[in-house]
Steps between C-alpha positions, in 0.01 A plus 500: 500500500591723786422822691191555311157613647182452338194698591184248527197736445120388547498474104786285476321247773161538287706342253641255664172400613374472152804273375391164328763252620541217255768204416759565246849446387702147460546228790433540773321806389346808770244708567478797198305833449249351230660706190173569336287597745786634792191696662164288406455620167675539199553874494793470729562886455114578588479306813853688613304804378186454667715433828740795487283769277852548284447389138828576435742313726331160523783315328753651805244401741483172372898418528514642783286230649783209461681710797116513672413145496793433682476814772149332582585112539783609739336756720073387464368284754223256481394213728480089430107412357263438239450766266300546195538713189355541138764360267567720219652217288179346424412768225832550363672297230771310656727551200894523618370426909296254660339471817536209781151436539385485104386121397751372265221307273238813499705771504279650753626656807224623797375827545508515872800344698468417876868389609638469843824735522771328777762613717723342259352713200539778740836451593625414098334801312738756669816328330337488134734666302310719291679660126349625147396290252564660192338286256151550702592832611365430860696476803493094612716280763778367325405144406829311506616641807151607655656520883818676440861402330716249661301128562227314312172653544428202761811536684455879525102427591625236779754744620221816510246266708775328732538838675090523561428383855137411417541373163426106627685203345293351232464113538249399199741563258873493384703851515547552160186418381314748790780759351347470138144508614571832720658635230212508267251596771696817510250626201182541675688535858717835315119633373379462816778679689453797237122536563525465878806558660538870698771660395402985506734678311805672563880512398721195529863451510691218235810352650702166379520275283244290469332821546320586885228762505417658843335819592723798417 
């Protein structure tokens, strides 16, 4: 992917905003676009619809979002805290994707989520490398390779955070077991950055590969 530039409008962002992040795919598995209910609901088409007032071109609109997702986790910004959001999962079927927080022996999952979003979160969700799922038909983070080609995903999280000045050694527990955990509290912290993070439109600029969006 190179030389591209993708024009983020205020309905694109809406969109973004509605996303319902889930878990999917094989070990180690990622975050993924739920593929029943992308928007909330399960008239994918009618949400876009509702959003962009075009009936017509709501499949487009929809791919087109794999190359949104990751304009907005490299150029948003949102600050370290406690945030709280109504989780979407908890009246869907979980089907093909789970969720982190659902109770293995219930099946239940909560409808509100308070979770604490780090600098680490922070500094990781920029590198998820986001493609298409084509068997959901939703745009998701790749889940064998969630942070990019080239390392495990812990080596390539260790490496991401190891250039983060206030990203603090963590004593309580061993490195690759604080890797796993991180990784799977990328769910909720990916929903949150959606609802919250600023990010206005505008036109950005692709370059490289992995793939760097900046303002065009």
């Amino acid at each position: 992917m190179s030389d591209a530039v993708y024009d983020l409008t205020l309905e694109r962002i809406a969109l973004l905003r509605r996303m319902v992040v889930a878990w999917g795919g094989t070990e180690p598995g990622a975050p993924t676009i739920h593929p029943d209910a992308p928007y909330g609901s399960l008239d994918r088409d009618g949400d876009i619809a509702n959003v962009t007032g075009d009936d017509e071109g709501a499949a487009d609109e929809h791919r087109a979002l794999e190359k949104g997702l990751a304009v907005f986790v490299q150029n948003a910004q949102l600050k370290p805290g406690r945030y709280q959001y109504h989780n979407g999962l908890a009246k869907l079927e979980h089907g093909t994707v789970g969720d982190v927080f659902r109770d293995a022996q219930t099946g239940e999952t909560p409808e509100h989520i308070t979770f604490a979003v780090t600098a680490e979160h922070l500094a990781l969700i920029p590198h998820l490398a986001f493609d298409w799922d084509p068997a959901g038909d939703v745009p998701r983070v790749d889940p064998t390779q969630p942070y990019g080609v080239g390392d495990t995903y812990t080596a390539a999280m260790g490496r991401h955070l190891a250039a983060v000045p206030e990203v603090a050694a963590n004593d309580d527990e061993d490195a690759e077991r604080h890797w796993v955990r991180l990784h799977r509290e990328m769910q909720p912290a990916l929903q949150i950055f959606l609802r919250y993070a600023d990010l206005g439109p505008g036109d950005f600029q692709c370059a490289g590969s992995p793939a760097v969006w900046k303002p065009a």
